[in-house]
PDB file of C-alpha atoms in Angstrom:
ATOM      1  CA  UNK G 104      65.602   0.130 -64.566  1.00  0.00           C
ATOM      2  CA  UNK G 105      65.206  -1.768 -61.263  1.00  0.00           C
ATOM      3  CA  UNK G 106      62.192  -3.488 -59.952  1.00  0.00           C
ATOM      4  CA  UNK G 107      61.471  -0.849 -57.139  1.00  0.00           C
ATOM      5  CA  UNK G 108      61.460   1.757 -59.564  1.00  0.00           C
ATOM      6  CA  UNK G 109      59.057  -0.048 -61.862  1.00  0.00           C
ATOM      7  CA  UNK G 110      57.159  -0.937 -58.839  1.00  0.00           C
ATOM      8  CA  UNK G 111      56.860   2.620 -57.667  1.00  0.00           C
ATOM      9  CA  UNK G 112      55.996   3.924 -61.303  1.00  0.00           C
ATOM     10  CA  UNK G 113      53.203   1.316 -61.621  1.00  0.00           C
ATOM     11  CA  UNK G 114      51.722   2.321 -58.086  1.00  0.00           C
ATOM     12  CA  UNK G 115      51.644   5.989 -58.847  1.00  0.00           C
ATOM     13  CA  UNK G 116      49.761   5.246 -62.333  1.00  0.00           C
ATOM     14  CA  UNK G 117      47.281   2.996 -60.377  1.00  0.00           C
ATOM     15  CA  UNK G 118      46.829   5.744 -57.646  1.00  0.00           C
ATOM     16  CA  UNK G 119      46.340   8.224 -60.471  1.00  0.00           C
ATOM     17  CA  UNK G 120      43.952   5.833 -62.109  1.00  0.00           C
ATOM     18  CA  UNK G 121      41.832   5.405 -58.790  1.00  0.00           C
ATOM     19  CA  UNK G 122      41.884   9.075 -58.123  1.00  0.00           C
ATOM     20  CA  UNK G 123      40.384   9.880 -61.660  1.00  0.00           C
ATOM     21  CA  UNK G 124      37.821   7.071 -61.282  1.00  0.00           C
ATOM     22  CA  UNK G 125      36.577   8.425 -57.907  1.00  0.00           C
ATOM     23  CA  UNK G 126      36.479  12.062 -59.521  1.00  0.00           C
ATOM     24  CA  UNK G 127      34.090  10.453 -62.478  1.00  0.00           C
ATOM     25  CA  UNK G 128      32.188   8.595 -60.003  1.00  0.00           C
ATOM     26  CA  UNK G 129      31.329  11.906 -57.967  1.00  0.00           C
ATOM     27  CA  UNK G 130      30.647  13.914 -60.921  1.00  0.00           C
ATOM     28  CA  UNK G 131      27.974  11.133 -61.842  1.00  0.00           C
ATOM     29  CA  UNK G 132      26.670  11.127 -58.491  1.00  0.00           C
ATOM     30  CA  UNK G 133      26.574  15.107 -58.260  1.00  0.00           C
ATOM     31  CA  UNK G 134      24.604  14.776 -61.783  1.00  0.00           C
ATOM     32  CA  UNK G 135      22.217  12.258 -60.617  1.00  0.00           C
ATOM     33  CA  UNK G 136      21.602  14.103 -57.626  1.00  0.00           C
ATOM     34  CA  UNK G 137      20.802  17.453 -59.423  1.00  0.00           C
ATOM     35  CA  UNK G 138      18.765  15.703 -62.284  1.00  0.00           C
ATOM     36  CA  UNK G 139      16.407  13.734 -60.349  1.00  0.00           C
ATOM     37  CA  UNK G 140      16.252  14.636 -56.606  1.00  0.00           C
ATOM     38  CA  UNK G 141      17.059  18.384 -56.477  1.00  0.00           C
ATOM     39  CA  UNK G 142      17.279  21.238 -59.007  1.00  0.00           C
ATOM     40  CA  UNK G 143      18.877  24.409 -58.807  1.00  0.00           C
ATOM     41  CA  UNK G 144      16.750  27.565 -59.890  1.00  0.00           C
ATOM     42  CA  UNK G 145      17.356  31.302 -60.261  1.00  0.00           C
ATOM     43  CA  UNK G 146      14.463  33.354 -59.028  1.00  0.00           C
ATOM     44  CA  UNK G 147      13.731  35.997 -61.668  1.00  0.00           C
ATOM     45  CA  UNK G 148      11.705  39.200 -61.116  1.00  0.00           C
ATOM     46  CA  UNK G 149       9.972  40.616 -58.001  1.00  0.00           C
ATOM     47  CA  UNK G 150       6.814  38.645 -57.659  1.00  0.00           C
ATOM     48  CA  UNK G 151       7.872  36.669 -54.522  1.00  0.00           C
ATOM     49  CA  UNK G 152       9.458  39.870 -52.484  1.00  0.00           C
ATOM     50  CA  UNK G 153       9.927  39.856 -49.454  1.00  0.00           C
ATOM     51  CA  UNK G 154      10.232  36.312 -49.136  1.00  0.00           C
ATOM     52  CA  UNK G 155      12.503  35.921 -52.252  1.00  0.00           C
ATOM     53  CA  UNK G 156      14.305  38.445 -54.589  1.00  0.00           C
ATOM     54  CA  UNK G 157      15.471  38.660 -57.994  1.00  0.00           C
ATOM     55  CA  UNK G 158      18.876  36.659 -58.564  1.00  0.00           C
ATOM     56  CA  UNK G 159      18.579  34.382 -55.546  1.00  0.00           C
ATOM     57  CA  UNK G 160      19.457  30.765 -56.045  1.00  0.00           C
ATOM     58  CA  UNK G 161      17.062  27.968 -54.950  1.00  0.00           C
ATOM     59  CA  UNK G 162      17.463  24.507 -54.021  1.00  0.00           C
ATOM     60  CA  UNK G 163      14.276  22.476 -55.302  1.00  0.00           C
ATOM     61  CA  UNK G 164      13.129  19.176 -54.101  1.00  0.00           C
ATOM     62  CA  UNK G 165      11.688  17.653 -57.056  1.00  0.00           C
ATOM     63  CA  UNK G 166      11.164  13.804 -56.709  1.00  0.00           C
ATOM     64  CA  UNK G 167       8.376  12.687 -54.300  1.00  0.00           C
ATOM     65  CA  UNK G 168       6.801  15.770 -53.967  1.00  0.00           C
ATOM     66  CA  UNK G 169       2.926  16.614 -53.842  1.00  0.00           C
ATOM     67  CA  UNK G 170       2.092  20.151 -53.615  1.00  0.00           C
ATOM     68  CA  UNK G 171       0.547  21.434 -50.453  1.00  0.00           C
ATOM     69  CA  UNK G 172      -0.767  24.969 -49.516  1.00  0.00           C
ATOM     70  CA  UNK G 173       1.486  27.340 -48.461  1.00  0.00           C
ATOM     71  CA  UNK G 174       4.477  25.722 -50.418  1.00  0.00           C
ATOM     72  CA  UNK G 175       6.726  27.821 -52.498  1.00  0.00           C
ATOM     73  CA  UNK G 176       6.827  26.095 -56.093  1.00  0.00           C
ATOM     74  CA  UNK G 177       8.436  26.067 -59.271  1.00  0.00           C
ATOM     75  CA  UNK G 178       6.393  25.765 -62.148  1.00  0.00           C
ATOM     76  CA  UNK G 179       7.561  24.432 -65.277  1.00  0.00           C
ATOM     77  CA  UNK G 180       8.235  26.730 -68.313  1.00  0.00           C
ATOM     78  CA  UNK G 181       6.477  24.619 -70.612  1.00  0.00           C
ATOM     79  CA  UNK G 182       2.912  26.051 -69.627  1.00  0.00           C
ATOM     80  CA  UNK G 183       1.346  28.562 -71.942  1.00  0.00           C
ATOM     81  CA  UNK G 184       2.826  31.377 -70.108  1.00  0.00           C
ATOM     82  CA  UNK G 185       6.155  30.191 -71.264  1.00  0.00           C
ATOM     83  CA  UNK G 186       8.490  31.111 -68.410  1.00  0.00           C
ATOM     84  CA  UNK G 187       9.271  28.862 -65.242  1.00  0.00           C
ATOM     85  CA  UNK G 188       7.258  30.186 -62.215  1.00  0.00           C
ATOM     86  CA  UNK G 189       8.203  30.761 -58.744  1.00  0.00           C
ATOM     87  CA  UNK G 190       5.110  31.193 -56.690  1.00  0.00           C
ATOM     88  CA  UNK G 191       3.163  30.055 -53.416  1.00  0.00           C
ATOM     89  CA  UNK G 192       0.549  27.409 -53.713  1.00  0.00           C
ATOM     90  CA  UNK G 193      -2.533  29.226 -52.122  1.00  0.00           C
ATOM     91  CA  UNK G 194      -5.472  26.554 -52.949  1.00  0.00           C
ATOM     92  CA  UNK G 195      -5.711  23.024 -54.550  1.00  0.00           C
ATOM     93  CA  UNK G 196      -8.359  20.740 -55.960  1.00  0.00           C
ATOM     94  CA  UNK G 197     -11.805  21.194 -54.878  1.00  0.00           C
ATOM     95  CA  UNK G 198     -10.920  24.270 -53.030  1.00  0.00           C
ATOM     96  CA  UNK G 199     -12.870  27.753 -53.541  1.00  0.00           C
ATOM     97  CA  UNK G 200     -10.798  30.811 -53.638  1.00  0.00           C
ATOM     98  CA  UNK G 201     -12.369  34.309 -53.305  1.00  0.00           C
ATOM     99  CA  UNK G 202     -10.236  37.585 -53.088  1.00  0.00           C
ATOM    100  CA  UNK G 203     -11.942  40.681 -51.537  1.00  0.00           C
ATOM    101  CA  UNK G 204      -9.785  43.489 -53.249  1.00  0.00           C
ATOM    102  CA  UNK G 205     -11.262  46.241 -51.169  1.00  0.00           C
ATOM    103  CA  UNK G 206      -9.708  44.565 -48.055  1.00  0.00           C
ATOM    104  CA  UNK G 207      -7.133  42.575 -49.632  1.00  0.00           C
ATOM    105  CA  UNK G 208      -8.189  39.479 -48.007  1.00  0.00           C
ATOM    106  CA  UNK G 209      -7.763  36.173 -49.860  1.00  0.00           C
ATOM    107  CA  UNK G 210     -10.035  33.215 -48.777  1.00  0.00           C
ATOM    108  CA  UNK G 211      -9.998  29.450 -49.366  1.00  0.00           C
ATOM    109  CA  UNK G 212     -12.954  27.680 -48.745  1.00  0.00           C
ATOM    110  CA  UNK G 213     -14.563  30.588 -46.837  1.00  0.00           C
ATOM    111  CA  UNK G 214     -11.622  31.261 -44.314  1.00  0.00           C
ATOM    112  CA  UNK G 215      -9.439  34.297 -44.677  1.00  0.00           C
ATOM    113  CA  UNK G 216      -5.779  33.238 -44.863  1.00  0.00           C
ATOM    114  CA  UNK G 217      -3.050  34.451 -42.442  1.00  0.00           C
ATOM    115  CA  UNK G 218      -0.351  35.441 -44.531  1.00  0.00           C
ATOM    116  CA  UNK G 219       2.354  37.045 -42.729  1.00  0.00           C
ATOM    117  CA  UNK G 220       4.658  36.621 -45.932  1.00  0.00           C
ATOM    118  CA  UNK G 221       3.077  38.982 -48.222  1.00  0.00           C
ATOM    119  CA  UNK G 222       4.646  42.469 -49.101  1.00  0.00           C
ATOM    120  CA  UNK G 223       1.093  44.166 -49.009  1.00  0.00           C
ATOM    121  CA  UNK G 224      -2.739  43.336 -49.176  1.00  0.00           C
ATOM    122  CA  UNK G 225      -3.768  41.808 -52.399  1.00  0.00           C
ATOM    123  CA  UNK G 226      -5.349  44.823 -54.102  1.00  0.00           C
ATOM    124  CA  UNK G 227      -4.521  44.175 -57.821  1.00  0.00           C
ATOM    125  CA  UNK G 228      -7.263  41.852 -59.528  1.00  0.00           C
ATOM    126  CA  UNK G 229      -6.532  40.030 -62.694  1.00  0.00           C
ATOM    127  CA  UNK G 230      -9.085  39.167 -65.391  1.00  0.00           C
ATOM    128  CA  UNK G 231     -10.386  35.931 -63.591  1.00  0.00           C
ATOM    129  CA  UNK G 232     -13.477  36.172 -61.823  1.00  0.00           C
ATOM    130  CA  UNK G 233     -13.998  35.289 -58.232  1.00  0.00           C
ATOM    131  CA  UNK G 234     -15.008  33.433 -56.174  1.00  0.00           C
ATOM    132  CA  UNK G 235     -13.315  30.242 -58.277  1.00  0.00           C
ATOM    133  CA  UNK G 236     -13.350  26.456 -57.473  1.00  0.00           C
ATOM    134  CA  UNK G 237     -10.660  24.456 -58.386  1.00  0.00           C
ATOM    135  CA  UNK G 238     -10.974  21.481 -60.512  1.00  0.00           C
ATOM    136  CA  UNK G 239      -9.516  18.154 -60.839  1.00  0.00           C
ATOM    137  CA  UNK G 240      -5.526  18.350 -60.179  1.00  0.00           C
ATOM    138  CA  UNK G 241      -5.549  22.068 -60.117  1.00  0.00           C
ATOM    139  CA  UNK G 242      -3.804  24.511 -57.907  1.00  0.00           C
ATOM    140  CA  UNK G 243      -4.062  28.207 -57.601  1.00  0.00           C
ATOM    141  CA  UNK G 244      -0.743  30.032 -57.074  1.00  0.00           C
ATOM    142  CA  UNK G 245       0.146  33.731 -56.195  1.00  0.00           C
ATOM    143  CA  UNK G 246       3.202  35.661 -55.542  1.00  0.00           C
ATOM    144  CA  UNK G 247       3.817  37.230 -52.524  1.00  0.00           C
ATOM    145  CA  UNK G 248       4.323  40.349 -53.769  1.00  0.00           C
ATOM    146  CA  UNK G 249       0.854  40.479 -54.474  1.00  0.00           C
ATOM    147  CA  UNK G 250       0.371  43.828 -56.553  1.00  0.00           C
ATOM    148  CA  UNK G 251       3.290  43.140 -58.712  1.00  0.00           C
ATOM    149  CA  UNK G 252       2.899  39.378 -59.564  1.00  0.00           C
ATOM    150  CA  UNK G 253       1.464  37.573 -62.719  1.00  0.00           C
ATOM    151  CA  UNK G 254      -0.108  34.352 -61.234  1.00  0.00           C
ATOM    152  CA  UNK G 255      -3.368  32.293 -61.054  1.00  0.00           C
ATOM    153  CA  UNK G 256      -5.634  35.823 -61.087  1.00  0.00           C
ATOM    154  CA  UNK G 257      -4.399  36.380 -64.825  1.00  0.00           C
ATOM    155  CA  UNK G 258      -5.780  34.206 -67.612  1.00  0.00           C
ATOM    156  CA  UNK G 259      -2.001  33.861 -68.847  1.00  0.00           C
ATOM    157  CA  UNK G 260      -1.428  31.658 -66.261  1.00  0.00           C
ATOM    158  CA  UNK G 261      -4.826  30.619 -64.564  1.00  0.00           C
ATOM    159  CA  UNK G 262      -5.144  27.614 -62.411  1.00  0.00           C
ATOM    160  CA  UNK G 263      -2.327  25.223 -63.026  1.00  0.00           C
ATOM    161  CA  UNK G 264      -2.345  21.568 -63.366  1.00  0.00           C
ATOM    162  CA  UNK G 265      -0.376  20.099 -60.197  1.00  0.00           C
ATOM    163  CA  UNK G 266       1.969  17.929 -62.710  1.00  0.00           C
ATOM    164  CA  UNK G 267       3.357  21.198 -63.868  1.00  0.00           C
ATOM    165  CA  UNK G 268       5.067  21.690 -60.710  1.00  0.00           C
ATOM    166  CA  UNK G 269       8.734  20.730 -60.826  1.00  0.00           C
ATOM    167  CA  UNK G 270       9.109  20.938 -57.009  1.00  0.00           C
ATOM    168  CA  UNK G 271       9.152  22.656 -53.787  1.00  0.00           C
ATOM    169  CA  UNK G 272      11.795  25.669 -52.960  1.00  0.00           C
ATOM    170  CA  UNK G 273      13.320  24.091 -49.760  1.00  0.00           C
ATOM    171  CA  UNK G 274      16.764  26.327 -49.422  1.00  0.00           C
ATOM    172  CA  UNK G 275      18.318  29.515 -50.469  1.00  0.00           C
ATOM    173  CA  UNK G 276      21.911  28.803 -51.885  1.00  0.00           C
ATOM    174  CA  UNK G 277      22.458  32.354 -52.796  1.00  0.00           C
ATOM    175  CA  UNK G 278      23.200  35.166 -51.866  1.00  0.00           C
ATOM    176  CA  UNK G 279      25.407  33.957 -49.081  1.00  0.00           C
ATOM    177  CA  UNK G 280      23.953  36.481 -46.482  1.00  0.00           C
ATOM    178  CA  UNK G 281      20.532  35.226 -47.128  1.00  0.00           C
ATOM    179  CA  UNK G 282      21.263  31.338 -47.416  1.00  0.00           C
ATOM    180  CA  UNK G 283      19.061  28.902 -45.449  1.00  0.00           C
ATOM    181  CA  UNK G 284      15.865  27.090 -45.363  1.00  0.00           C
ATOM    182  CA  UNK G 285      12.613  28.553 -47.064  1.00  0.00           C
ATOM    183  CA  UNK G 286       9.634  29.003 -45.207  1.00  0.00           C
TER     184      UNK G 286
END
């Protein structure tokens, strides 16, 4: 074998190893990003219709996130309810929530919420008595499809600990025809 042929073979081997190294590093970076910074969550059920539908895949910001009123959040599945929840934050620590089931109005601290995102007025009650004032680190969540949502109106879920929030849904990844930022 001549020197040129051996040199070319060595260059191809180095090129292949560099390519493998780049591929492995790429996978490591993607794994770190999707393990610590963002998560992908699948919506299960119709409790967030019309905003989100069954089968939507969401990108969730999970690091350095503090829940805010109006955010769509993912609640971890280790809560007593047992399943991950996708719900909207209605109220937070110290807030008083009241629901007038006759008119369908939801009030926080005496102010009726403007809720253009809901499917219909809130007419279905749960087993929680209203008004309710949230304690330390508690949040009150509801689905946008109010009359078909298991949420903080039910004692199975109730007021959640803010630390049970995995993150905020920020982007719909699929279906592709609805891909985009979540409001």
